[in-house]
Amino acid sequence: MSTFASPKPSSFRRKMNGVWTYISKPQNAILLVLGIILTVTTIFPMVTILQDTVKLHPGSIDTTNSNAADAQFQALGGTYTAYNWTNLLGDTITTRVGRERVTRSVASIYLITPLLNSVLISIFACFGAILYGGIFAYLVTRTNLKFKKYLSSIFIFPYIMPQWTLAVMWQNLFNSNAVTGGNDGLLTSVFGIRMPLWWCQGLFPVSVVLALHYAPFAYILIGGIFRNMDANLEEAATILNTPRWKTFLRVTMPLVKPAILSTILLVFSSAMGSYPIPHYLKLSTLSTQYVGMSSNRAGQASILAVIMMLFGFLILIVNQRTTSGRKNFTTVTGKSGQSSVVNLRAGKYILAVIFLITTLATGILPIILFAIETFLPNPGDYSFLTHGIAGHMTTKWWMTAENVTENGMYGQKGILYNSEIWNAFGGTLIVAVLCALAAGTIGTLIGYCVSKNRRSKWAAYVNNMAFLPYLMPSLAVGVAFFVFGSNVGIYNTFLLLVLARTVKYIPFASRSALNSMMQLSGEIEEAAIIQDIPWWKRMTRIIIPIQKTSIISGFLLPFMTCLRELTLFMLLCGQGKIITTMLGYFDEMGLYAFSSGINLILIVLILVFNTLVNKLTGASLDSGIGGGK
Amino acid sequence: MKKILAFALALVLVLSACSFATAEESVADVIAQAQTMTLEELFKKAIEESNGKDFYAVGNSSRGKSALPLFVEALQQIDPSYTLNWDWQQPKENKIFDQLTEDVNGANHVMSMTLIQDGNQIQSKMLDTGVLLNFVPKDWTEAEGLARENNEYPLALQTLNKVFMFNNLGEATFTNMWDFVAEGQAPLFMGVNSELVGKNFLYMMTNEKYANLAKEAYEAWAGKNADDDALIEDMKQDAAELGLTAENANYGLAWVYLWCEKYNEMTDDGPICNTLVTTSAVDQSGLLVYSKLRSVEETAESSVNNVTVAAYQDDYTGIGGYAYKHYLMLTKSSPLPWTACAIIAFMTTTQDGFKAWGKDMGGYAPVPACMQDHSKDGYVDGVNTFDAKNDRGYDWWLNDGKLVVEDPAYCASVSGTMSDWIDGIVSSK
């Protein structure tokens, strides 16, 4: 009897077999590809901007002032210098303060104050947003507050609107000739009330406006937990005679803690990267300083962007240390049998009235003022109100069909006839749709694949890489993609806008998908695998239909936020490319009628889409990231 | 295999270097030829070169969008089949310089020409580096009454003025340039780092000509006190440290210091104008683009008659504002250089070409034939109703209005040191 020894495969072949086995699983292959793509799209722009800090910029001080000390850098080709770092962090200049000659460090002028302000507004914005949004979330989800449905819809309006619109409204309401210079705002001209300077400009109004803008974010995240929280825990505490305040602090709060931390992480970076609000309300921050320095100190402006990025990394580390992302978001969407409702008694009316007033001020009043502004003869000219002359209203901002310079039109046609405005709207819709599709699809795939590889380090890496850009301040990401886009010749193209936006907002979809996929039992898909159903069919026939609400939320949020994004886009394209850059242009020019009209159209558009998607799928903005219904 | 790959890479590098050198020569060569041609000859060259093609330009002024269709119409009169798919971009936040640099230095050259402002950055980032090339049309050099000085290199499309104005409903008087920086004033002005031509104006104040004007005005100023005298004296040291050579640079520098310390930053000239014309802006002043007055609609709260143009007062002393320019140039790698030359010639030598800008007061083309008359823009039914809107013209503003005119070379020479000095003052307000 002869025996046949099967040939032993070579080590290379065994390795190849291992690789083939690994990538033959769709989730592994997708993770591999997405990991590489995300590494390139996330890391490469960051490396580019880091490189920009040591490059020579013609016409910038690094060219005019760098010297032989840079010989070691110049040996690299004569185009590199350490001057931007050494000058910003170590040099001094002589200037004047209060007529006195003083020597100041360069850092104190260009870095320290803006950095301090950026950190402060981020902290205050987090605090304000969590306090206002968190209380509102609790009242809406866990109490018998009146007018919940109405309040819930209105509360998210400031998040829907471009963030600087509240800042412009703040100016128009509170500025006064006697305090801020210029003309009187509405409060002064109608009621004679003059607010102090700290109220009108600087740290306070910037923090308040940012907090109001991001409070809906806190409401969405914290509300998601409150809505789905298992009431059995609280009920157990009640049965054990625990005082209500103690139950709240010891039971409810720990459950909400992950959502609060998530809110802090997301709001902090968003607030830090905000450009328009500090710009309008006159506060020097890293973002405003970046724009101001980009002509004469281009390399040092990139250092500011790098610092903003470091905050992003820091936040990611904090996120990893304090709470695992999965645990956090599993809590958010954990299904609950029931939740208890606290009876506020008379408070349900009192608190409802308070929130009716505050949401009126932050959600409805801006819309009313936007609408009125489009009928004023000159920007901010309320003659019809202060002098009671109805004839001092006009439809010219909407109806002018000719290209005229007279009467404040600045050569623009009325909104209804203005092809530039509608083209920009078209551009925005293109970018928003493509971003939603790209971010939604990639995010969903990441969510799916990570949930299938929970213990894999590569999966964790891909997940973090997808989340990192969201933790980066928008301006820093914009700067990175500007440098990247300029280098590869795609500046001012839709491609660059879609790329930047997709990378920035994949987390909306990935987190949403991950949360929902984690709830999905593996047995469902395994049953299909046993039946030899192909992967794409399992996805389209089983996984996606089951989790469609969460997945659609992952598409909806990038789409909605894309419609009103400015900070990320302002460096990436010309002002007529998309509607928010055009809106920003009109606001800067003081053509508030145009910007108000565009704002109105934007809000209506978002509400229509939100309602439409809500009716069709059950997903909506105020049901939150990964929330669904 | 490796050798083949290395050879192929080397070949690609050499070929791309050659093609770039050829492109560079060809644009410079086209310009040299184009400068000897009439407008009509340039039109014919443009038709040959760009019929049915894509043309890209980038500009600080959006009005190029209004001028290009007129250019296409003009060419269609010669060849009715002529078409041009044009795209006029307007970058935000000072990115025009980066965009042009990347376009010229990158592999994909798209931009053919630019309309650009800020002489300081143009000098240091565009001309010194060779990113932009200057073209002077033959018809322009031969135009009657041409204002050639300061307008030829780089070629200026127009000079724009920003002038001192004040709300006249109160008691405050502004009859001297130093009144705007007197104690208690907070003139409205765009931030020096948001619109850099404003910073150029401040650099120019230390130039000999304008420093002398500052000195003359200071000596005539009734509002000065001992503190101001001390400041003027003290500024000698700053001027020396900043490397300023003008004899009276300390006067210019003192004015710049006071201006930076006091101005109230606004996002644009539009809001400044809308503010100044209101009844509530009593005694407020500002430095803004003159043409903004055209945009005011008369109401009970707002009127052009609520403001006075400072330099139009008979007893006014000192500078009346400043002037900056819009320049037209080709990129070094212009894909359609003949068309770009034809457009530049069209814009700078014909009334149709300049029409998009010429309809506004406060903007002056070097060729008088391009201009429209705005000396009676304030007349309504033959009656002088809004005197502030009657533009007194380029010559008046330069000589009597004493506008500070931007000199790119001077700005570039002092910006390295003065920029920090100014930022130090502004950041400590």
PDB file of N, CA, C and O in Angstrom, chain A residues 58 95-96 99 101 104 110 177 180 182-184 282 291 295-297 378 381 383 386 392 396 405-406 408 491-492 575 588-589, chain B residues 89-90 94 99 125 228 234 238 241 257 264-265 267-268 271 275 280 284 294-295 297 299-302 360 419-421 423-424 427:
ATOM      1  N   PRO A  58       6.283  83.407  -0.930  1.00  0.00           N
ATOM      2  CA  PRO A  58       6.651  84.698  -1.509  1.00  0.00           C
ATOM      3  C   PRO A  58       5.727  85.811  -1.025  1.00  0.00           C
ATOM      4  O   PRO A  58       4.509  85.623  -0.957  1.00  0.00           O
ATOM      5  N   THR A  95       5.972  97.952  19.509  1.00  0.00           N
ATOM      6  CA  THR A  95       4.780  98.600  18.978  1.00  0.00           C
ATOM      7  C   THR A  95       4.294  99.637  20.000  1.00  0.00           C
ATOM      8  O   THR A  95       5.055 100.016  20.897  1.00  0.00           O
ATOM      9  N   ARG A  96       3.058 100.077  19.853  1.00  0.00           N
ATOM     10  CA  ARG A  96       2.530 101.115  20.754  1.00  0.00           C
ATOM     11  C   ARG A  96       1.244 100.638  21.412  1.00  0.00           C
ATOM     12  O   ARG A  96       0.373 100.103  20.756  1.00  0.00           O
ATOM     13  N   ARG A  99      -0.225 104.935  23.553  1.00  0.00           N
ATOM     14  CA  ARG A  99       0.820 105.924  23.233  1.00  0.00           C
ATOM     15  C   ARG A  99       2.189 105.561  23.790  1.00  0.00           C
ATOM     16  O   ARG A  99       3.165 106.256  23.572  1.00  0.00           O
ATOM     17  N   ARG A 101       5.522 103.169  24.087  1.00  0.00           N
ATOM     18  CA  ARG A 101       6.262 102.161  23.319  1.00  0.00           C
ATOM     19  C   ARG A 101       6.380 100.896  24.172  1.00  0.00           C
ATOM     20  O   ARG A 101       6.777 100.968  25.331  1.00  0.00           O
ATOM     21  N   ARG A 104       6.463  93.643  22.641  1.00  0.00           N
ATOM     22  CA  ARG A 104       5.534  92.524  22.840  1.00  0.00           C
ATOM     23  C   ARG A 104       6.046  91.302  22.093  1.00  0.00           C
ATOM     24  O   ARG A 104       6.670  91.429  21.035  1.00  0.00           O
ATOM     25  N   TYR A 110      -0.327  87.462  17.944  1.00  0.00           N
ATOM     26  CA  TYR A 110      -0.957  86.612  16.923  1.00  0.00           C
ATOM     27  C   TYR A 110      -1.464  85.274  17.446  1.00  0.00           C
ATOM     28  O   TYR A 110      -2.212  84.604  16.757  1.00  0.00           O
ATOM     29  N   ASN A 177     -25.622 103.589  18.686  1.00  0.00           N
ATOM     30  CA  ASN A 177     -24.653 104.637  18.352  1.00  0.00           C
ATOM     31  C   ASN A 177     -23.789 104.991  19.552  1.00  0.00           C
ATOM     32  O   ASN A 177     -22.576 105.095  19.460  1.00  0.00           O
ATOM     33  N   THR A 180     -21.692 101.184  20.669  1.00  0.00           N
ATOM     34  CA  THR A 180     -20.861 100.468  19.692  1.00  0.00           C
ATOM     35  C   THR A 180     -20.418 101.357  18.542  1.00  0.00           C
ATOM     36  O   THR A 180     -19.645 100.946  17.691  1.00  0.00           O
ATOM     37  N   GLY A 182     -21.661 103.761  15.136  1.00  0.00           N
ATOM     38  CA  GLY A 182     -22.582 103.425  14.049  1.00  0.00           C
ATOM     39  C   GLY A 182     -24.009 103.825  14.384  1.00  0.00           C
ATOM     40  O   GLY A 182     -24.244 104.712  15.213  1.00  0.00           O
ATOM     41  N   ASN A 183     -24.951 103.155  13.754  1.00  0.00           N
ATOM     42  CA  ASN A 183     -26.347 103.535  13.990  1.00  0.00           C
ATOM     43  C   ASN A 183     -26.994 102.670  15.068  1.00  0.00           C
ATOM     44  O   ASN A 183     -26.399 101.710  15.560  1.00  0.00           O
ATOM     45  N   ASP A 184     -28.226 103.038  15.422  1.00  0.00           N
ATOM     46  CA  ASP A 184     -28.919 102.326  16.496  1.00  0.00           C
ATOM     47  C   ASP A 184     -29.557 101.046  15.979  1.00  0.00           C
ATOM     48  O   ASP A 184     -30.127 101.018  14.876  1.00  0.00           O
ATOM     49  N   LYS A 282     -16.897  90.611  16.674  1.00  0.00           N
ATOM     50  CA  LYS A 282     -15.616  91.252  16.990  1.00  0.00           C
ATOM     51  C   LYS A 282     -14.861  90.605  18.149  1.00  0.00           C
ATOM     52  O   LYS A 282     -14.610  91.233  19.176  1.00  0.00           O
ATOM     53  N   VAL A 291      -7.492  83.970   9.189  1.00  0.00           N
ATOM     54  CA  VAL A 291      -7.872  84.708   7.978  1.00  0.00           C
ATOM     55  C   VAL A 291      -7.083  86.016   7.894  1.00  0.00           C
ATOM     56  O   VAL A 291      -6.588  86.389   6.828  1.00  0.00           O
ATOM     57  N   SER A 295      -2.265  86.659   4.559  1.00  0.00           N
ATOM     58  CA  SER A 295      -1.571  87.365   3.472  1.00  0.00           C
ATOM     59  C   SER A 295      -0.106  87.585   3.797  1.00  0.00           C
ATOM     60  O   SER A 295       0.771  87.247   3.015  1.00  0.00           O
ATOM     61  N   ASN A 296       0.161  88.106   4.993  1.00  0.00           N
ATOM     62  CA  ASN A 296       1.532  88.491   5.329  1.00  0.00           C
ATOM     63  C   ASN A 296       2.268  87.432   6.141  1.00  0.00           C
ATOM     64  O   ASN A 296       3.483  87.431   6.217  1.00  0.00           O
ATOM     65  N   ARG A 297       1.515  86.552   6.778  1.00  0.00           N
ATOM     66  CA  ARG A 297       2.114  85.518   7.626  1.00  0.00           C
ATOM     67  C   ARG A 297       1.461  84.171   7.303  1.00  0.00           C
ATOM     68  O   ARG A 297       0.913  83.501   8.189  1.00  0.00           O
ATOM     69  N   ASN A 378     -33.606 100.315   2.814  1.00  0.00           N
ATOM     70  CA  ASN A 378     -32.165 100.221   3.029  1.00  0.00           C
ATOM     71  C   ASN A 378     -31.936  99.182   4.122  1.00  0.00           C
ATOM     72  O   ASN A 378     -32.801  99.010   4.988  1.00  0.00           O
ATOM     73  N   ASP A 381     -33.135  99.709   7.855  1.00  0.00           N
ATOM     74  CA  ASP A 381     -33.889 100.971   7.879  1.00  0.00           C
ATOM     75  C   ASP A 381     -35.367 100.679   8.184  1.00  0.00           C
ATOM     76  O   ASP A 381     -36.144 100.326   7.286  1.00  0.00           O
ATOM     77  N   SER A 383     -37.852 102.593   8.909  1.00  0.00           N
ATOM     78  CA  SER A 383     -38.657 103.823   8.848  1.00  0.00           C
ATOM     79  C   SER A 383     -40.141 103.523   8.935  1.00  0.00           C
ATOM     80  O   SER A 383     -40.905 104.260   9.568  1.00  0.00           O
ATOM     81  N   THR A 386     -40.644 103.019  12.756  1.00  0.00           N
ATOM     82  CA  THR A 386     -40.346 104.137  13.643  1.00  0.00           C
ATOM     83  C   THR A 386     -41.093 105.413  13.235  1.00  0.00           C
ATOM     84  O   THR A 386     -41.380 106.256  14.078  1.00  0.00           O
ATOM     85  N   HIS A 392     -42.634 103.195   3.116  1.00  0.00           N
ATOM     86  CA  HIS A 392     -41.203 102.948   3.208  1.00  0.00           C
ATOM     87  C   HIS A 392     -40.885 101.455   3.273  1.00  0.00           C
ATOM     88  O   HIS A 392     -39.954 101.031   3.949  1.00  0.00           O
ATOM     89  N   LYS A 396     -38.409  95.610  -3.974  1.00  0.00           N
ATOM     90  CA  LYS A 396     -37.318  95.637  -4.964  1.00  0.00           C
ATOM     91  C   LYS A 396     -36.332  94.478  -4.799  1.00  0.00           C
ATOM     92  O   LYS A 396     -35.769  94.005  -5.776  1.00  0.00           O
ATOM     93  N   THR A 405     -27.768  99.603 -10.510  1.00  0.00           N
ATOM     94  CA  THR A 405     -26.857  99.936  -9.421  1.00  0.00           C
ATOM     95  C   THR A 405     -27.534 100.861  -8.421  1.00  0.00           C
ATOM     96  O   THR A 405     -27.147 100.943  -7.268  1.00  0.00           O
ATOM     97  N   GLU A 406     -28.556 101.575  -8.890  1.00  0.00           N
ATOM     98  CA  GLU A 406     -29.206 102.572  -8.030  1.00  0.00           C
ATOM     99  C   GLU A 406     -29.974 101.902  -6.888  1.00  0.00           C
ATOM    100  O   GLU A 406     -30.271 100.713  -6.940  1.00  0.00           O
ATOM    101  N   GLY A 408     -29.414 100.872  -3.923  1.00  0.00           N
ATOM    102  CA  GLY A 408     -28.899  99.799  -3.071  1.00  0.00           C
ATOM    103  C   GLY A 408     -28.855  98.427  -3.667  1.00  0.00           C
ATOM    104  O   GLY A 408     -28.560  97.453  -2.986  1.00  0.00           O
ATOM    105  N   TYR A 491      -8.820  73.276  -6.751  1.00  0.00           N
ATOM    106  CA  TYR A 491      -9.417  74.394  -6.003  1.00  0.00           C
ATOM    107  C   TYR A 491     -10.639  74.906  -6.772  1.00  0.00           C
ATOM    108  O   TYR A 491     -10.654  74.934  -7.998  1.00  0.00           O
ATOM    109  N   ASN A 492     -11.670  75.310  -6.035  1.00  0.00           N
ATOM    110  CA  ASN A 492     -12.895  75.874  -6.608  1.00  0.00           C
ATOM    111  C   ASN A 492     -13.633  74.886  -7.502  1.00  0.00           C
ATOM    112  O   ASN A 492     -14.272  75.269  -8.479  1.00  0.00           O
ATOM    113  N   GLN A 575     -16.945  82.928  -4.302  1.00  0.00           N
ATOM    114  CA  GLN A 575     -18.139  83.264  -3.532  1.00  0.00           C
ATOM    115  C   GLN A 575     -19.449  82.939  -4.227  1.00  0.00           C
ATOM    116  O   GLN A 575     -20.485  82.864  -3.581  1.00  0.00           O
ATOM    117  N   GLU A 588     -21.543  90.336   4.445  1.00  0.00           N
ATOM    118  CA  GLU A 588     -20.368  91.206   4.619  1.00  0.00           C
ATOM    119  C   GLU A 588     -20.588  92.548   3.936  1.00  0.00           C
ATOM    120  O   GLU A 588     -20.188  93.588   4.435  1.00  0.00           O
ATOM    121  N   MET A 589     -21.205  92.503   2.760  1.00  0.00           N
ATOM    122  CA  MET A 589     -21.460  93.725   2.010  1.00  0.00           C
ATOM    123  C   MET A 589     -22.547  94.573   2.663  1.00  0.00           C
ATOM    124  O   MET A 589     -22.768  95.720   2.276  1.00  0.00           O
TER     125      MET A 589
ATOM    126  N   GLN B  89     -14.290  83.849 -11.919  1.00  0.00           N
ATOM    127  CA  GLN B  89     -14.344  83.451 -10.512  1.00  0.00           C
ATOM    128  C   GLN B  89     -13.939  84.602  -9.586  1.00  0.00           C
ATOM    129  O   GLN B  89     -13.137  85.445  -9.975  1.00  0.00           O
ATOM    130  N   GLN B  90     -14.516  84.562  -8.410  1.00  0.00           N
ATOM    131  CA  GLN B  90     -14.186  85.600  -7.419  1.00  0.00           C
ATOM    132  C   GLN B  90     -13.891  84.940  -6.078  1.00  0.00           C
ATOM    133  O   GLN B  90     -14.803  84.661  -5.299  1.00  0.00           O
ATOM    134  N   ASN B  94      -8.815  86.708   0.368  1.00  0.00           N
ATOM    135  CA  ASN B  94      -7.440  86.915  -0.092  1.00  0.00           C
ATOM    136  C   ASN B  94      -6.847  85.686  -0.782  1.00  0.00           C
ATOM    137  O   ASN B  94      -5.627  85.590  -0.940  1.00  0.00           O
ATOM    138  N   GLN B  99      -4.527  81.159  -5.452  1.00  0.00           N
ATOM    139  CA  GLN B  99      -5.128  80.489  -6.602  1.00  0.00           C
ATOM    140  C   GLN B  99      -4.297  80.714  -7.866  1.00  0.00           C
ATOM    141  O   GLN B  99      -4.032  79.793  -8.632  1.00  0.00           O
ATOM    142  N   LYS B 125       4.072  89.137  -4.528  1.00  0.00           N
ATOM    143  CA  LYS B 125       3.660  87.751  -4.789  1.00  0.00           C
ATOM    144  C   LYS B 125       3.447  87.448  -6.267  1.00  0.00           C
ATOM    145  O   LYS B 125       3.488  86.279  -6.663  1.00  0.00           O
ATOM    146  N   ASP B 228      -0.401 115.534  21.817  1.00  0.00           N
ATOM    147  CA  ASP B 228      -0.230 115.230  20.396  1.00  0.00           C
ATOM    148  C   ASP B 228       1.171 115.641  19.924  1.00  0.00           C
ATOM    149  O   ASP B 228       1.811 114.914  19.155  1.00  0.00           O
ATOM    150  N   ASP B 234       7.753 111.768  19.587  1.00  0.00           N
ATOM    151  CA  ASP B 234       8.094 110.404  19.979  1.00  0.00           C
ATOM    152  C   ASP B 234       8.146 109.458  18.779  1.00  0.00           C
ATOM    153  O   ASP B 234       8.890 108.470  18.781  1.00  0.00           O
ATOM    154  N   ASP B 238      10.197 105.640  16.372  1.00  0.00           N
ATOM    155  CA  ASP B 238       9.523 104.536  15.689  1.00  0.00           C
ATOM    156  C   ASP B 238       9.841 104.547  14.199  1.00  0.00           C
ATOM    157  O   ASP B 238      10.101 103.497  13.604  1.00  0.00           O
ATOM    158  N   GLU B 241      13.262 103.199  13.608  1.00  0.00           N
ATOM    159  CA  GLU B 241      13.328 101.748  13.794  1.00  0.00           C
ATOM    160  C   GLU B 241      12.621 100.977  12.692  1.00  0.00           C
ATOM    161  O   GLU B 241      12.980  99.854  12.369  1.00  0.00           O
ATOM    162  N   TYR B 257      -0.949 105.727  13.778  1.00  0.00           N
ATOM    163  CA  TYR B 257      -1.124 105.182  15.121  1.00  0.00           C
ATOM    164  C   TYR B 257      -2.502 105.558  15.679  1.00  0.00           C
ATOM    165  O   TYR B 257      -3.257 104.703  16.182  1.00  0.00           O
ATOM    166  N   ASN B 264     -13.312 102.040  14.177  1.00  0.00           N
ATOM    167  CA  ASN B 264     -14.322 101.065  14.559  1.00  0.00           C
ATOM    168  C   ASN B 264     -14.524 100.124  13.369  1.00  0.00           C
ATOM    169  O   ASN B 264     -15.037 100.529  12.334  1.00  0.00           O
ATOM    170  N   GLU B 265     -14.109  98.885  13.538  1.00  0.00           N
ATOM    171  CA  GLU B 265     -14.053  97.979  12.385  1.00  0.00           C
ATOM    172  C   GLU B 265     -15.442  97.524  11.927  1.00  0.00           C
ATOM    173  O   GLU B 265     -16.280  97.121  12.722  1.00  0.00           O
ATOM    174  N   THR B 267     -17.505  95.234   8.585  1.00  0.00           N
ATOM    175  CA  THR B 267     -17.197  94.136   7.659  1.00  0.00           C
ATOM    176  C   THR B 267     -17.016  94.612   6.224  1.00  0.00           C
ATOM    177  O   THR B 267     -16.337  93.974   5.436  1.00  0.00           O
ATOM    178  N   ASP B 268     -17.652  95.727   5.872  1.00  0.00           N
ATOM    179  CA  ASP B 268     -17.563  96.196   4.485  1.00  0.00           C
ATOM    180  C   ASP B 268     -17.953  97.665   4.428  1.00  0.00           C
ATOM    181  O   ASP B 268     -18.493  98.223   5.376  1.00  0.00           O
ATOM    182  N   PRO B 271     -22.090  98.412   4.828  1.00  0.00           N
ATOM    183  CA  PRO B 271     -22.638  98.723   6.148  1.00  0.00           C
ATOM    184  C   PRO B 271     -22.178 100.081   6.689  1.00  0.00           C
ATOM    185  O   PRO B 271     -22.927 100.751   7.403  1.00  0.00           O
ATOM    186  N   THR B 275     -24.858 102.937   7.628  1.00  0.00           N
ATOM    187  CA  THR B 275     -24.844 103.488   8.985  1.00  0.00           C
ATOM    188  C   THR B 275     -24.778 105.010   8.951  1.00  0.00           C
ATOM    189  O   THR B 275     -25.585 105.701   9.583  1.00  0.00           O
ATOM    190  N   SER B 280     -29.738 108.286  13.147  1.00  0.00           N
ATOM    191  CA  SER B 280     -29.209 107.965  14.479  1.00  0.00           C
ATOM    192  C   SER B 280     -27.683 107.969  14.533  1.00  0.00           C
ATOM    193  O   SER B 280     -27.104 107.843  15.606  1.00  0.00           O
ATOM    194  N   GLN B 284     -21.079 110.605  13.601  1.00  0.00           N
ATOM    195  CA  GLN B 284     -20.207 109.486  13.221  1.00  0.00           C
ATOM    196  C   GLN B 284     -19.465 109.837  11.936  1.00  0.00           C
ATOM    197  O   GLN B 284     -19.954 110.600  11.105  1.00  0.00           O
ATOM    198  N   ARG B 294     -24.352 105.920  -3.977  1.00  0.00           N
ATOM    199  CA  ARG B 294     -25.351 105.694  -5.022  1.00  0.00           C
ATOM    200  C   ARG B 294     -26.415 104.703  -4.581  1.00  0.00           C
ATOM    201  O   ARG B 294     -27.485 104.619  -5.183  1.00  0.00           O
ATOM    202  N   SER B 295     -26.111 103.938  -3.566  1.00  0.00           N
ATOM    203  CA  SER B 295     -26.998 102.831  -3.217  1.00  0.00           C
ATOM    204  C   SER B 295     -28.014 103.172  -2.139  1.00  0.00           C
ATOM    205  O   SER B 295     -28.764 102.309  -1.697  1.00  0.00           O
ATOM    206  N   GLU B 297     -31.319 104.564  -0.571  1.00  0.00           N
ATOM    207  CA  GLU B 297     -32.680 104.947  -0.943  1.00  0.00           C
ATOM    208  C   GLU B 297     -33.196 105.936   0.098  1.00  0.00           C
ATOM    209  O   GLU B 297     -33.074 105.702   1.302  1.00  0.00           O
ATOM    210  N   THR B 299     -35.278 107.772   2.677  1.00  0.00           N
ATOM    211  CA  THR B 299     -36.431 107.495   3.554  1.00  0.00           C
ATOM    212  C   THR B 299     -36.384 108.485   4.711  1.00  0.00           C
ATOM    213  O   THR B 299     -35.498 109.353   4.767  1.00  0.00           O
ATOM    214  N   ALA B 300     -37.330 108.327   5.642  1.00  0.00           N
ATOM    215  CA  ALA B 300     -37.341 109.216   6.812  1.00  0.00           C
ATOM    216  C   ALA B 300     -36.103 108.992   7.675  1.00  0.00           C
ATOM    217  O   ALA B 300     -35.673 109.878   8.405  1.00  0.00           O
ATOM    218  N   GLU B 301     -35.515 107.817   7.635  1.00  0.00           N
ATOM    219  CA  GLU B 301     -34.347 107.507   8.484  1.00  0.00           C
ATOM    220  C   GLU B 301     -33.030 107.628   7.753  1.00  0.00           C
ATOM    221  O   GLU B 301     -31.992 107.800   8.381  1.00  0.00           O
ATOM    222  N   SER B 302     -33.052 107.492   6.441  1.00  0.00           N
ATOM    223  CA  SER B 302     -31.790 107.470   5.693  1.00  0.00           C
ATOM    224  C   SER B 302     -31.828 108.491   4.562  1.00  0.00           C
ATOM    225  O   SER B 302     -32.808 108.569   3.820  1.00  0.00           O
ATOM    226  N   ASP B 360     -20.518 103.702 -12.235  1.00  0.00           N
ATOM    227  CA  ASP B 360     -20.438 104.181 -10.844  1.00  0.00           C
ATOM    228  C   ASP B 360     -19.544 105.401 -10.731  1.00  0.00           C
ATOM    229  O   ASP B 360     -18.498 105.475 -11.384  1.00  0.00           O
ATOM    230  N   SER B 419       3.763  96.274   8.987  1.00  0.00           N
ATOM    231  CA  SER B 419       2.593  95.414   9.190  1.00  0.00           C
ATOM    232  C   SER B 419       2.509  94.956  10.652  1.00  0.00           C
ATOM    233  O   SER B 419       1.445  95.029  11.279  1.00  0.00           O
ATOM    234  N   ASP B 420       3.627  94.518  11.203  1.00  0.00           N
ATOM    235  CA  ASP B 420       3.642  94.071  12.604  1.00  0.00           C
ATOM    236  C   ASP B 420       3.345  95.225  13.557  1.00  0.00           C
ATOM    237  O   ASP B 420       2.641  95.067  14.559  1.00  0.00           O
ATOM    238  N   TRP B 421       3.922  96.373  13.227  1.00  0.00           N
ATOM    239  CA  TRP B 421       3.731  97.566  14.080  1.00  0.00           C
ATOM    240  C   TRP B 421       2.233  97.905  14.151  1.00  0.00           C
ATOM    241  O   TRP B 421       1.684  98.174  15.229  1.00  0.00           O
ATOM    242  N   ASP B 423      -0.312  95.798  13.412  1.00  0.00           N
ATOM    243  CA  ASP B 423      -1.045  94.701  14.063  1.00  0.00           C
ATOM    244  C   ASP B 423      -0.921  94.779  15.581  1.00  0.00           C
ATOM    245  O   ASP B 423      -1.867  94.452  16.310  1.00  0.00           O
ATOM    246  N   GLY B 424       0.246  95.210  16.041  1.00  0.00           N
ATOM    247  CA  GLY B 424       0.451  95.348  17.483  1.00  0.00           C
ATOM    248  C   GLY B 424      -0.510  96.358  18.089  1.00  0.00           C
ATOM    249  O   GLY B 424      -1.071  96.142  19.171  1.00  0.00           O
ATOM    250  N   SER B 427      -4.256  94.961  17.764  1.00  0.00           N
ATOM    251  CA  SER B 427      -4.577  93.830  18.639  1.00  0.00           C
ATOM    252  C   SER B 427      -4.706  94.231  20.100  1.00  0.00           C
ATOM    253  O   SER B 427      -5.258  93.486  20.904  1.00  0.00           O
TER     254      SER B 427
END
